[in-house]
Amino acid sequence: MQTLAHFGDGGPGPWILLFPLIWALVIAGGVTLLRRAGRRGPGRRGAPNDSPITVLGHRFASGEIDEDEYWRRLSVLDERFGRTGKGGAA
């Protein structure tokens, strides 16, 4: 009976199965790193580049400020950032 890759005849033996496993681990690690790096991209909540209007919306949604305060501050921000209308439509 012949074993894997003719182990008794001086072939590579069963340890040759480790190479595909190592490559699979390297590829899986690379994919994992790329996916995690993509999650830290721009526009994520809590990122330092959040616009003041977005921060204001989060504060209103969490209950830190009431509706009157929200609309008052939004009107000031609209003047500066050029948004029009109360609904935020440009």
C-alpha positions as CSV (number, residue, x, y, z in Angstrom):
1,M,0.0,0.0,0.0
2,Q,1.4,3.4,-1.0
3,T,1.2,6.2,1.6
4,L,0.9,9.9,0.9
5,A,3.4,11.0,-1.8
6,H,5.4,7.7,-1.4
7,F,6.6,8.6,2.0
8,G,8.7,5.4,2.3
9,D,10.3,6.0,-1.0
10,G,11.9,9.3,0.0
11,G,8.9,11.5,-0.9
12,P,7.9,14.6,1.0
13,G,5.6,12.6,3.4
14,P,2.5,13.7,5.2
15,W,3.9,17.0,6.4
16,I,3.3,18.4,2.8
17,L,-0.3,18.9,3.9
18,L,0.9,21.7,6.1
19,F,1.7,24.0,3.2
20,P,-1.9,24.4,2.0
21,L,-2.9,24.9,5.6
22,I,-0.2,27.7,6.1
23,W,-1.3,29.4,2.9
24,A,-5.0,29.2,4.0
25,L,-4.0,30.9,7.3
26,V,-2.0,33.6,5.5
27,I,-4.9,34.4,3.1
28,A,-7.5,34.4,5.9
29,G,-5.3,36.7,8.0
30,G,-4.9,39.1,5.1
31,V,-8.6,39.2,4.4
32,T,-9.3,39.8,8.1
33,L,-6.8,42.7,8.2
34,L,-8.4,44.3,5.1
35,R,-11.9,44.0,6.5
36,R,-10.9,45.5,9.8
37,A,-9.1,48.4,8.1
38,G,-12.2,49.0,6.0
39,R,-14.3,49.4,9.1
40,R,-12.1,52.3,10.3
41,G,-12.7,54.3,7.1
42,P,-14.2,57.8,7.0
43,G,-17.8,58.5,7.9
44,R,-18.0,56.1,10.8
45,R,-19.9,57.2,13.9
46,G,-17.6,58.7,16.5
47,A,-15.0,59.5,13.9
48,P,-13.2,62.8,14.4
49,N,-14.3,64.0,11.0
50,D,-18.1,64.0,11.9
51,S,-19.7,67.2,10.7
52,P,-21.3,69.5,13.3
53,I,-24.7,68.8,11.9
54,T,-24.2,65.1,12.4
55,V,-23.1,65.6,16.0
56,L,-26.1,67.9,16.6
57,G,-28.4,65.1,15.2
58,H,-26.8,62.6,17.5
59,R,-27.3,64.9,20.5
60,F,-30.9,65.4,19.7
61,A,-31.5,61.7,19.1
62,S,-30.0,60.8,22.5
63,G,-32.1,63.4,24.3
64,E,-29.3,65.8,25.3
65,I,-31.1,68.7,23.7
66,D,-34.8,69.4,23.1
67,E,-36.5,70.1,19.7
68,D,-36.4,73.9,20.0
69,E,-32.7,73.8,20.8
70,Y,-32.1,71.5,17.9
71,W,-33.8,73.7,15.3
72,R,-32.2,76.8,16.7
73,R,-28.7,75.4,16.4
74,L,-29.5,73.7,13.1
75,S,-30.5,77.1,11.5
76,V,-27.1,78.5,12.6
77,L,-25.3,75.5,11.1
78,D,-27.3,75.7,7.9
79,E,-26.1,79.2,7.3
80,R,-22.5,78.2,7.7
81,F,-22.6,74.8,5.9
82,G,-25.1,75.8,3.2
83,R,-27.9,73.2,3.8
84,T,-31.4,74.4,3.1
85,G,-34.8,73.5,4.7
86,K,-35.7,72.0,8.0
87,G,-35.7,68.4,6.7
88,G,-32.1,68.7,5.7
89,A,-32.7,68.2,2.0
90,A,-30.2,70.1,-0.1
